Coordinates of C-alpha atoms and ligand atoms in Angstrom, one line a residue:
M1 CA 21.8 68.4 -86.2
Q2 CA 19.6 66.9 -88.8
F3 CA 19.9 67.1 -92.6
G4 CA 16.3 66.3 -93.6
D5 CA 12.7 66.5 -92.5
F6 CA 12.2 63.1 -91.0
Y7 CA 8.5 62.3 -91.2
Y8 CA 6.9 59.1 -89.9
P9 CA 3.7 58.2 -91.9
L10 CA 0.5 56.9 -90.4
P11 CA 1.1 53.3 -89.3
T12 CA -1.5 50.5 -89.4
N13 CA -2.9 48.9 -86.3
E14 CA -0.9 45.9 -85.0
P15 CA -2.8 42.7 -86.1
V16 CA -4.5 40.8 -83.3
L17 CA -3.2 37.2 -83.1
N18 CA -5.9 34.7 -82.3
Y19 CA -4.1 32.0 -80.2
A20 CA -6.0 29.2 -81.8
P21 CA -5.1 25.6 -80.9
G22 CA -1.8 24.7 -82.5
S23 CA -0.9 28.3 -83.5
K24 CA 2.7 29.4 -83.1
E25 CA 1.7 32.2 -80.8
K26 CA -0.1 29.9 -78.5
L27 CA 2.9 27.6 -78.1
L28 CA 5.2 30.5 -77.4
L29 CA 2.8 31.9 -74.8
K30 CA 2.4 28.6 -73.0
A31 CA 6.2 28.3 -72.9
S32 CA 6.6 31.8 -71.5
L33 CA 4.0 31.1 -68.9
K34 CA 5.8 28.0 -67.8
E35 CA 9.1 29.7 -67.6
L36 CA 7.8 32.6 -65.6
K37 CA 6.0 30.2 -63.2
S38 CA 9.1 28.2 -62.6
S39 CA 11.2 31.2 -61.6
K40 CA 11.1 34.0 -59.0
I41 CA 11.7 37.5 -60.2
D42 CA 13.5 40.2 -58.2
V43 CA 12.4 43.6 -59.5
P44 CA 14.5 46.7 -58.9
M45 CA 13.5 50.3 -59.3
Y46 CA 15.1 52.0 -62.3
I47 CA 16.6 55.4 -61.4
G48 CA 19.1 57.0 -63.8
S49 CA 21.7 54.3 -64.6
E50 CA 21.0 52.4 -61.4
E51 CA 18.9 49.4 -60.6
I52 CA 17.9 50.0 -57.0
R53 CA 17.1 47.2 -54.6
T54 CA 16.1 48.6 -51.2
G55 CA 15.6 45.2 -49.5
K56 CA 12.1 46.2 -48.6
K57 CA 10.6 43.4 -50.7
L58 CA 6.9 43.1 -51.5
E59 CA 5.4 40.0 -53.0
I60 CA 4.0 39.6 -56.5
R61 CA 1.4 36.8 -56.7
P62 CA -1.2 36.0 -59.4
P63 CA -4.7 37.3 -58.4
H64 CA -6.1 33.9 -59.4
E65 CA -3.6 31.8 -57.5
R66 CA -2.6 33.4 -54.3
K67 CA -0.5 30.5 -53.1
H68 CA 2.0 30.9 -56.0
L69 CA 4.8 33.4 -55.6
L70 CA 6.0 35.1 -58.8
G71 CA 8.7 37.2 -57.1
H72 CA 9.2 40.4 -55.3
F73 CA 9.7 44.1 -56.0
H74 CA 11.7 46.5 -53.9
E75 CA 9.7 49.3 -52.4
G76 CA 11.3 52.7 -52.1
D77 CA 10.6 55.8 -50.0
A78 CA 10.7 59.6 -50.2
S79 CA 14.5 59.5 -50.8
H80 CA 13.9 57.5 -54.1
V81 CA 11.4 60.0 -55.3
K82 CA 14.0 62.8 -54.8
K83 CA 16.7 60.7 -56.4
A84 CA 14.4 60.0 -59.4
I85 CA 13.7 63.7 -59.9
A86 CA 17.4 64.5 -59.7
A87 CA 18.2 61.8 -62.3
A88 CA 15.5 63.0 -64.6
L89 CA 16.6 66.6 -64.4
K90 CA 20.2 65.5 -65.0
A91 CA 19.2 63.7 -68.2
K92 CA 16.9 66.5 -69.4
D93 CA 19.2 68.7 -71.6
K94 CA 20.8 65.9 -73.5
W95 CA 17.5 64.2 -74.1
A96 CA 15.6 67.3 -75.1
N97 CA 18.3 68.1 -77.6
L98 CA 18.5 64.7 -79.2
S99 CA 17.4 64.9 -82.8
W100 CA 13.8 63.8 -83.5
E101 CA 14.6 60.8 -85.6
N102 CA 16.9 59.4 -82.9
R103 CA 14.3 59.9 -80.2
A104 CA 11.5 58.5 -82.4
N105 CA 13.4 55.4 -83.4
I106 CA 13.9 54.3 -79.7
F107 CA 10.1 54.0 -79.4
L108 CA 9.6 52.4 -82.8
K109 CA 12.2 49.9 -81.9
A110 CA 10.5 49.2 -78.5
A111 CA 7.2 48.6 -80.5
D112 CA 9.0 46.1 -82.7
L113 CA 10.5 44.3 -79.8
L114 CA 7.1 44.1 -78.2
A115 CA 5.6 42.8 -81.5
T116 CA 8.3 40.1 -81.9
K117 CA 10.8 39.0 -79.3
Y118 CA 8.8 40.0 -76.2
R119 CA 5.2 39.5 -77.4
A120 CA 4.7 36.2 -75.5
Q121 CA 6.5 37.5 -72.4
I122 CA 4.5 40.8 -72.1
L123 CA 1.3 38.7 -72.5
A124 CA 2.4 36.2 -69.9
T125 CA 3.3 38.9 -67.3
T126 CA -0.2 40.4 -67.9
L127 CA -1.9 37.1 -67.7
L128 CA -0.2 36.2 -64.4
G129 CA 0.2 39.5 -62.8
Q130 CA -3.2 41.1 -63.6
S131 CA -5.3 38.0 -64.3
K132 CA -6.2 39.0 -67.8
N133 CA -7.2 36.3 -70.2
V134 CA -5.3 35.7 -73.5
I135 CA -7.3 37.8 -75.9
Q136 CA -7.8 40.6 -73.4
A137 CA -4.0 40.6 -72.8
E138 CA -3.3 40.5 -76.5
L139 CA -5.5 43.5 -77.2
D140 CA -4.0 45.4 -74.3
A141 CA -0.4 44.5 -73.6
S142 CA 0.7 43.8 -77.2
C143 CA -1.6 45.4 -79.7
E144 CA -2.6 48.6 -77.9
L145 CA 0.8 49.3 -76.5
I146 CA 2.5 48.7 -79.8
D147 CA -0.1 51.0 -81.4
F148 CA 0.4 53.7 -78.8
L149 CA 4.2 53.8 -79.5
R150 CA 3.9 53.8 -83.3
F151 CA 0.9 56.1 -83.6
N152 CA 2.3 58.6 -81.2
V153 CA 5.5 58.8 -83.2
H154 CA 3.4 59.6 -86.2
Y155 CA 1.3 62.2 -84.4
L156 CA 4.4 64.0 -83.1
S157 CA 5.8 63.9 -86.6
E158 CA 2.6 65.6 -87.8
I159 CA 2.8 68.2 -85.1
Y160 CA 6.5 69.1 -85.8
R161 CA 5.5 69.8 -89.4
G162 CA 2.9 72.3 -88.5
Q163 CA 4.2 75.8 -89.1
P164 CA 2.6 79.3 -89.2
I165 CA 2.4 81.4 -92.4
S166 CA 4.9 84.1 -93.1
S167 CA 4.2 87.5 -94.7
P168 CA 6.7 89.0 -97.2
G169 CA 10.1 90.0 -95.7
V170 CA 9.4 87.8 -92.6
N171 CA 10.0 84.2 -91.6
N172 CA 7.8 82.7 -88.8
R173 CA 8.4 79.4 -87.3
V174 CA 7.2 77.5 -84.3
E175 CA 9.4 75.3 -82.2
Y176 CA 7.7 72.5 -80.2
R177 CA 9.7 72.5 -77.0
P178 CA 9.3 69.9 -74.3
L179 CA 8.0 71.2 -70.9
E180 CA 10.5 72.9 -68.6
G181 CA 11.0 70.5 -65.6
F182 CA 9.9 66.9 -65.2
V183 CA 6.6 65.1 -65.8
L184 CA 5.1 62.6 -63.3
A185 CA 3.2 59.6 -64.8
V186 CA 1.0 57.7 -62.4
T187 CA -0.5 54.6 -63.9
P188 CA -3.4 52.2 -63.0
F189 CA -3.4 48.4 -62.7
N190 CA -5.9 47.5 -65.3
F191 CA -4.1 48.2 -68.6
T192 CA -0.5 47.3 -69.4
A193 CA -0.8 49.6 -72.5
I194 CA -1.8 52.6 -70.4
A195 CA 1.1 52.0 -68.0
G196 CA 3.4 52.0 -71.0
N197 CA 1.8 54.9 -72.8
L198 CA 1.6 57.5 -70.0
P199 CA 5.4 57.8 -69.5
T200 CA 6.5 57.1 -73.1
V201 CA 4.2 59.7 -74.8
C202 CA 5.7 62.4 -72.6
A203 CA 9.3 61.2 -73.1
M204 CA 8.8 61.0 -76.9
A205 CA 8.1 64.7 -76.9
G206 CA 11.4 65.4 -75.2
N207 CA 10.3 65.3 -71.6
V208 CA 11.9 63.5 -68.7
V209 CA 9.6 61.4 -66.6
I210 CA 9.1 59.9 -63.1
W211 CA 6.9 56.8 -63.6
K212 CA 5.0 55.4 -60.7
P213 CA 2.9 52.4 -61.6
S214 CA 0.2 50.6 -59.6
Y215 CA 1.8 48.0 -57.2
T216 CA -0.5 45.4 -58.8
Q217 CA 0.9 46.0 -62.3
I218 CA 4.6 46.0 -61.5
Y219 CA 5.1 42.5 -63.0
S220 CA 4.4 43.7 -66.5
A221 CA 5.6 47.3 -65.9
Q222 CA 9.2 46.1 -65.2
L223 CA 9.2 44.3 -68.5
I224 CA 8.2 47.4 -70.4
M225 CA 11.0 49.3 -68.7
R226 CA 13.5 46.6 -69.7
I227 CA 12.3 46.7 -73.3
L228 CA 12.6 50.5 -73.4
K229 CA 16.2 50.2 -72.1
E230 CA 17.0 47.5 -74.7
A231 CA 15.5 49.8 -77.4
G232 CA 18.1 52.4 -76.4
L233 CA 16.2 54.7 -74.0
P234 CA 19.0 56.7 -72.3
D235 CA 19.3 56.5 -68.5
G236 CA 17.2 59.0 -66.5
V237 CA 14.7 59.7 -69.3
I238 CA 12.1 57.5 -67.6
N239 CA 12.6 56.6 -64.0
L240 CA 10.5 53.8 -62.6
I241 CA 9.8 53.9 -58.9
Y242 CA 7.7 51.8 -56.5
V243 CA 6.8 54.3 -53.8
D244 CA 3.5 54.9 -52.1
G245 CA 1.4 57.2 -54.3
A246 CA 0.7 59.8 -51.6
V247 CA 4.5 60.1 -50.8
V248 CA 5.3 60.5 -54.6
G249 CA 2.6 63.1 -54.9
D250 CA 3.7 65.0 -51.8
I251 CA 7.2 65.4 -53.1
C252 CA 6.5 66.0 -56.8
F253 CA 3.6 68.4 -56.4
K254 CA 5.7 70.7 -54.1
H255 CA 8.7 70.7 -56.5
N256 CA 9.6 73.9 -58.3
D257 CA 10.4 71.8 -61.5
F258 CA 7.1 69.9 -61.6
A259 CA 5.9 70.4 -65.1
G260 CA 2.9 68.1 -65.5
I261 CA 1.0 65.0 -64.3
H262 CA -0.1 62.3 -66.7
F263 CA -2.5 60.2 -64.7
T264 CA -5.0 57.4 -65.2
G265 CA -6.8 56.0 -62.3
S266 CA -9.8 56.8 -60.0
T267 CA -11.5 60.1 -59.8
G268 CA -10.9 60.4 -56.1
V269 CA -7.2 60.2 -56.4
F270 CA -7.1 62.6 -59.3
N271 CA -9.1 65.1 -57.3
T272 CA -6.6 65.0 -54.5
M273 CA -3.8 65.5 -57.0
W274 CA -5.5 68.5 -58.6
K275 CA -6.1 70.1 -55.1
A276 CA -2.4 69.5 -54.1
I277 CA -1.3 71.2 -57.4
G278 CA -3.7 74.1 -56.8
D279 CA -2.3 74.5 -53.3
N280 CA 1.2 74.9 -54.7
T281 CA 0.3 77.3 -57.5
G282 CA 2.9 80.1 -57.6
N283 CA 5.7 77.7 -56.5
Y284 CA 6.2 76.3 -60.0
R285 CA 8.5 77.6 -62.8
S286 CA 5.5 77.1 -65.2
Y287 CA 1.9 76.3 -64.8
P288 CA 1.9 72.5 -64.8
R289 CA -0.1 70.4 -67.3
I290 CA -2.8 68.4 -65.5
V291 CA -4.0 65.4 -67.6
G292 CA -6.1 62.7 -66.0
E293 CA -8.3 60.0 -67.3
T294 CA -10.4 58.8 -64.5
G295 CA -13.5 56.7 -63.5
G296 CA -16.6 55.7 -65.4
K297 CA -20.2 54.5 -64.9
D298 CA -20.8 53.4 -68.4
F299 CA -24.2 52.7 -69.9
I300 CA -25.9 50.7 -72.5
L301 CA -29.2 52.1 -73.5
A302 CA -31.5 49.9 -75.6
H303 CA -34.4 51.3 -77.6
S304 CA -37.6 49.4 -78.3
S305 CA -36.3 48.7 -81.8
A306 CA -33.1 47.1 -80.5
D307 CA -31.9 43.8 -81.9
V308 CA -31.9 41.5 -78.9
D309 CA -28.9 39.4 -79.8
V310 CA -26.8 42.6 -80.5
L311 CA -27.8 43.9 -77.1
V312 CA -27.1 40.6 -75.2
T313 CA -23.7 40.3 -76.8
A314 CA -22.8 43.9 -76.1
L315 CA -23.8 43.4 -72.4
A316 CA -22.1 40.0 -72.0
R317 CA -18.8 41.3 -73.4
G318 CA -19.0 44.9 -72.3
A319 CA -19.8 44.1 -68.7
F320 CA -17.8 41.0 -68.0
E321 CA -14.6 41.0 -70.0
F322 CA -11.6 41.4 -67.7
Q323 CA -14.1 41.0 -64.9
G324 CA -15.6 44.4 -65.5
Q325 CA -12.3 46.1 -64.5
K326 CA -12.3 48.5 -67.4
C327 CA -13.0 52.2 -67.0
S328 CA -15.3 51.7 -70.0
A329 CA -17.1 48.6 -68.8
A330 CA -20.9 48.5 -69.1
S331 CA -22.3 48.6 -65.6
R332 CA -25.8 50.0 -66.0
C333 CA -28.3 49.0 -68.7
Y334 CA -31.6 50.5 -69.6
I335 CA -33.9 47.9 -71.3
P336 CA -37.4 48.7 -72.9
S337 CA -40.3 46.7 -71.6
N338 CA -41.1 45.2 -74.9
I339 CA -37.9 43.1 -75.1
A340 CA -37.0 42.9 -71.4
A341 CA -38.1 39.3 -70.8
E342 CA -36.2 38.0 -73.9
V343 CA -33.1 40.0 -73.1
K344 CA -32.9 38.8 -69.5
K345 CA -33.5 35.1 -70.5
K346 CA -30.8 35.2 -73.2
L347 CA -28.3 37.2 -71.1
V348 CA -28.6 34.9 -68.1
A349 CA -28.2 31.9 -70.4
A350 CA -25.0 33.5 -71.9
V351 CA -23.5 34.2 -68.5
K352 CA -24.2 30.7 -67.4
T353 CA -21.8 29.5 -70.1
M354 CA -18.9 31.7 -68.9
K355 CA -16.2 29.6 -67.3
M356 CA -14.3 31.2 -64.4
G357 CA -10.8 30.3 -63.2
S358 CA -7.1 30.8 -63.9
T359 CA -5.8 32.6 -66.9
E360 CA -3.5 29.7 -67.7
D361 CA -6.5 27.6 -68.6
F362 CA -7.4 29.4 -71.9
T363 CA -11.0 28.1 -71.8
N364 CA -11.8 30.5 -68.9
F365 CA -13.7 33.7 -69.9
I366 CA -13.7 35.1 -66.4
N367 CA -10.6 35.3 -64.2
A368 CA -9.9 36.9 -60.8
V369 CA -10.3 40.5 -59.8
I370 CA -7.0 42.3 -59.0
D371 CA -6.6 42.3 -55.2
E372 CA -8.3 41.8 -51.9
R373 CA -9.3 45.4 -51.5
S374 CA -11.2 45.3 -54.8
F375 CA -12.7 41.9 -54.0
D376 CA -14.0 43.2 -50.6
K377 CA -15.4 46.3 -52.2
I378 CA -17.2 44.5 -55.0
E379 CA -18.5 41.8 -52.6
N380 CA -19.9 44.5 -50.4
Y381 CA -22.1 45.9 -53.2
I382 CA -23.3 42.3 -53.9
K383 CA -24.0 41.6 -50.2
N384 CA -26.1 44.7 -49.9
A385 CA -28.0 43.8 -53.1
K386 CA -28.8 40.4 -51.5
K387 CA -30.4 41.9 -48.4
K388 CA -34.1 41.4 -48.4
D389 CA -34.9 45.1 -48.1
S390 CA -32.7 46.2 -50.9
G391 CA -35.6 46.1 -53.3
V392 CA -33.4 44.5 -56.0
K393 CA -33.1 41.0 -57.5
I394 CA -29.9 39.1 -58.4
L395 CA -30.7 37.4 -61.7
I396 CA -27.5 35.4 -61.8
G397 CA -24.1 35.2 -60.0
G398 CA -23.5 36.8 -56.7
N399 CA -21.0 34.2 -55.3
C400 CA -17.6 35.5 -54.2
D401 CA -14.7 33.3 -53.0
K402 CA -11.2 34.4 -52.2
T403 CA -9.8 31.1 -50.9
E404 CA -7.7 30.3 -54.0
G405 CA -7.8 33.7 -55.8
F406 CA -10.1 36.7 -55.9
F407 CA -13.0 35.2 -57.8
I408 CA -16.3 37.0 -58.2
E409 CA -19.0 35.4 -60.4
P410 CA -20.3 37.6 -63.2
T411 CA -23.4 39.1 -61.5
I412 CA -26.5 40.7 -62.8
I413 CA -28.7 42.8 -60.6
E414 CA -32.2 44.0 -61.6
T415 CA -33.6 47.1 -60.0
T416 CA -36.8 49.1 -60.3
D417 CA -35.1 52.2 -59.0
P418 CA -32.9 53.8 -61.7
M419 CA -31.0 55.6 -58.9
Y420 CA -30.2 52.4 -57.0
V421 CA -26.6 52.6 -55.7
T422 CA -25.2 50.0 -58.3
M423 CA -26.7 52.2 -61.1
C424 CA -24.8 55.2 -59.9
Q425 CA -21.4 54.3 -58.4
E426 CA -18.3 52.9 -60.1
I427 CA -17.9 49.3 -58.8
F428 CA -15.0 48.2 -61.1
G429 CA -16.0 44.5 -61.0
P430 CA -18.1 42.0 -62.8
V431 CA -21.5 43.5 -61.7
L432 CA -24.1 44.7 -64.2
T433 CA -27.3 46.3 -63.1
L434 CA -30.4 46.3 -65.3
Y435 CA -33.3 48.7 -65.2
V436 CA -36.4 48.0 -67.3
Y437 CA -38.3 51.1 -68.5
D438 CA -41.6 51.6 -70.2
E439 CA -40.9 51.3 -73.9
N440 CA -42.9 54.5 -74.5
K441 CA -40.8 56.6 -72.2
F442 CA -37.5 56.7 -74.2
E443 CA -37.1 60.4 -73.9
E444 CA -37.5 60.3 -70.1
V445 CA -34.9 57.6 -69.9
L446 CA -32.5 59.7 -71.9
K447 CA -32.7 62.3 -69.1
I448 CA -32.1 59.6 -66.5
V449 CA -29.1 58.2 -68.3
D450 CA -27.6 61.7 -68.6
T451 CA -28.0 62.7 -65.0
T452 CA -27.5 59.4 -63.0
S453 CA -23.8 59.6 -62.4
P454 CA -21.0 62.2 -62.2
Y455 CA -19.1 60.4 -64.9
A456 CA -19.2 60.7 -68.6
L457 CA -16.8 58.2 -70.1
T458 CA -18.5 55.7 -72.4
G459 CA -22.0 54.7 -73.4
A460 CA -23.9 52.9 -76.1
I461 CA -27.2 53.1 -77.9
I462 CA -28.6 49.8 -79.2
A463 CA -31.4 50.5 -81.7
Q464 CA -32.5 49.9 -85.3
D465 CA -34.7 53.0 -85.4
R466 CA -32.6 55.8 -87.0
Y467 CA -34.7 58.6 -85.3
A468 CA -34.0 57.0 -81.9
I469 CA -30.3 56.8 -82.7
E470 CA -30.2 60.4 -83.7
L471 CA -32.2 61.5 -80.6
A472 CA -29.9 59.5 -78.2
T473 CA -26.8 60.8 -80.0
N474 CA -27.9 64.4 -79.5
K475 CA -29.4 64.2 -76.0
L476 CA -26.4 62.2 -74.7
R477 CA -23.8 64.5 -76.3
N478 CA -22.1 65.2 -72.9
S479 CA -22.9 61.9 -71.2
A480 CA -19.9 60.1 -72.8
G481 CA -16.6 60.9 -74.4
N482 CA -16.8 57.7 -76.3
F483 CA -20.3 56.9 -77.7
Y484 CA -21.1 53.7 -79.5
V485 CA -24.0 52.8 -81.8
N486 CA -25.0 49.1 -81.9
D487 CA -21.8 48.0 -80.2
K488 CA -20.5 47.4 -76.7
C489 CA -19.0 50.4 -74.9
T490 CA -15.5 49.0 -74.5
G491 CA -12.6 48.2 -76.8
A492 CA -11.4 51.6 -78.2
V493 CA -8.6 51.2 -80.7
V494 CA -5.7 53.6 -81.0
G495 CA -6.0 55.7 -84.1
Q496 CA -9.6 54.7 -84.6
Q497 CA -11.6 55.7 -81.4
P498 CA -9.5 58.3 -79.5
F499 CA -10.3 57.6 -75.9
G500 CA -11.4 59.6 -72.9
G501 CA -14.3 61.3 -71.2
A502 CA -15.2 64.6 -69.5
R503 CA -17.2 65.5 -66.3
G504 CA -15.9 63.2 -63.5
S505 CA -14.2 61.0 -66.0
G506 CA -11.2 63.2 -66.6
T507 CA -9.7 66.0 -68.7
N508 CA -10.7 64.2 -72.0
D509 CA -7.2 64.6 -73.5
K510 CA -7.9 61.5 -75.7
A511 CA -5.1 58.9 -75.4
G512 CA -4.3 57.5 -78.8
S513 CA -4.8 60.7 -80.7
I514 CA -2.8 63.8 -81.7
L515 CA -4.7 65.8 -79.0
N516 CA -2.8 64.1 -76.2
L517 CA 0.6 65.0 -77.6
Y518 CA -0.1 68.7 -77.6
R519 CA -0.3 68.6 -73.8
W520 CA 3.4 67.6 -73.5
L521 CA 4.7 70.4 -75.6
S522 CA 5.2 74.1 -75.0
C523 CA 5.6 76.1 -78.2
R524 CA 8.0 78.9 -78.9
T525 CA 7.2 81.2 -81.8
I526 CA 10.1 82.7 -83.6
K527 CA 9.7 85.7 -85.9
E528 CA 12.7 86.8 -88.1
M529 CA 12.6 90.0 -90.1
F530 CA 14.6 90.1 -93.4
T531 CA 14.2 93.9 -93.9
S532 CA 14.0 95.3 -90.4
P533 CA 12.6 98.8 -89.9
I534 CA 15.2 101.5 -89.2
D535 CA 12.9 104.5 -88.3
Y536 CA 10.2 104.4 -85.6
R537 CA 8.0 107.0 -87.5
Y538 CA 5.1 105.6 -89.4
P539 CA 4.0 107.2 -92.7
F540 CA 0.7 108.3 -91.1
L541 CA 2.6 110.8 -88.9
Q542 CA 3.3 113.0 -92.0
E543 CA 0.5 115.4 -93.0
K544 CA 1.7 115.9 -96.5
Ligands
NAD1 P1 -6.2 54.1 -58.4 O1 -6.8 55.5 -58.5 O2 -6.5 53.4 -57.2 O3 -4.7 54.1 -58.7 C1 -4.1 54.7 -59.8 C2 -2.7 55.1 -59.6 O4 -2.7 56.1 -58.6 C3 -1.9 54.0 -58.9 O5 -0.5 54.0 -59.4 C4 -1.9 54.3 -57.4 O6 -0.8 53.7 -56.7 C5 -1.8 55.8 -57.5 N1 -2.3 56.5 -56.3 C6 -3.2 56.1 -55.4 N2 -3.4 57.0 -54.4 C7 -2.5 58.0 -54.7 C8 -2.3 59.3 -54.2 N3 -2.9 59.7 -53.1 N4 -1.4 60.1 -54.8 C9 -0.7 59.7 -55.9 N5 -1.0 58.5 -56.5 C10 -1.9 57.7 -55.9 O7 -6.8 53.4 -59.7 P2 -6.7 51.8 -60.1 O8 -7.4 51.0 -59.1 O9 -5.2 51.5 -60.4 O10 -7.4 51.8 -61.5 C11 -8.8 51.8 -61.6 C12 -9.4 53.2 -61.8 O11 -8.8 53.8 -63.0 C13 -10.9 53.2 -62.1 O12 -11.5 54.2 -61.4 C14 -10.9 53.3 -63.6 O13 -12.1 53.8 -64.1 C15 -9.8 54.2 -63.9 N6 -9.3 54.1 -65.2 C16 -9.6 55.1 -66.1 C17 -9.2 55.0 -67.4 C18 -9.6 56.1 -68.4 O14 -9.0 56.1 -69.5 N7 -10.6 57.0 -68.1 C19 -8.5 53.9 -67.9 C20 -8.1 52.9 -67.0 C21 -8.6 53.0 -65.6

């Protein structure tokens, strides 16, 4: 019951703190890091009202300091997936019927807790657990996650207000119901904000959720869960489980009450999910919503009119921040011959100044990649590029060392073949490949950029010439869901640059925009007649 139309106006983006020497935020963060490093965490799964410790403990260690143990999490099995589904379905009715302002305020309170009481801690868990440096963690784990929570409340408020017109004697209204059943949220390692957003955006709309995070993000995921509980999220609305992805998928995708998947991760995994859902079509109560944001092979294209320093900065930041482990990271660059020598010289000089090491030393720009599997995969691309017959040159970097942590130097490869493997495949590491083209062949290069990879997530044009900008914007219309002009291709901000791509990069349902919210709702239209007809015969049936 609510006696008012409770509307949440457009918020502003959470201000980014700068962690300058002597700042309060820096002191708090250092203290939080010290505290977390001096204790061992024991992380349960959260199912319904229970904290479940199975005794099957898996270690949590910083990717940059393998010898340090941060704690353990308790791995579950198929029985926990079933238990989580049962807990979610039990919580469903009460949650779906809770008034909007009481639902919304839980997430707004969680945003405030993140912005204040837990800001240092959510940063510290991201620094230690995912090897993200301070500013990258601030942009992700605090600002973006806070923004997701606040903006999504506003967007849902907007949606709820949207009502159809009514003709005389009639009242029409639309009710924005949650989906029937449960939603599965499967989240990646690389963004704490995405991990928090995928389950909460569904729950906010009245859905109940099974949340399966990446094992390498559990250190920050468990804190998000505890914050949501502290903010008042009722038991069973979001159930956090640590179970092998394939096992989770197998049970959820065969379940009659499966209502939707909210996924972010690699294209291969999403393809297997889509297929499993397809194989079960006909077994579901409703057609499930399939939302997935997946891989990228993101480009920076420079025109002969490009400002060299703008290009070099876009490449240095776009390719190497968070070790290139962003779906949006620049990983292929097309440079016109007239500026190639200067760009390469300046870029190599910039990369030489990048310090690599632990995230606890704030002077490090580069930290470790997430785990051994990623390390080995990235190293393999580099090893192949080093082979004499590879036809490519390594301009800088190329050293990999996993003795202390999973460290890979920022690496720049130059190729004369625009279809060389590192120009086409997602590497998800600090590896950038350059291709120099004839400055007079801009239009030919546009075709190459568009057709090189199956992905279409982000891309950038660096140019001063307005005709070149317009041409690239038009010719590359379907090559990227997020297109940048004279900027790096990373760093989308909630409410400002709705994020997502099509083709092999996902369903393009734009996290951080109103479009995403619609996927978690199922409308019911209600028409009420004030003067209902009482005779079936229409006037045209009478001749006179
Ligand atoms: P991943 O695909 O390996 O894992 C993502 C999630 O899926 C994890 O929770 C994982 O445990 C789970 N999973 C793995 N196999 C599964 C299976 N068979 N069934 C069900 N779940 C399964 O991805 P990752 O390494 O965590 O993240 C990196 C990938 O995510 C990159 O490809 C990157 O481009 C992509 N990504 C995309 C976006 C975007 O918005 N487009 C954002 C971030 C990351």
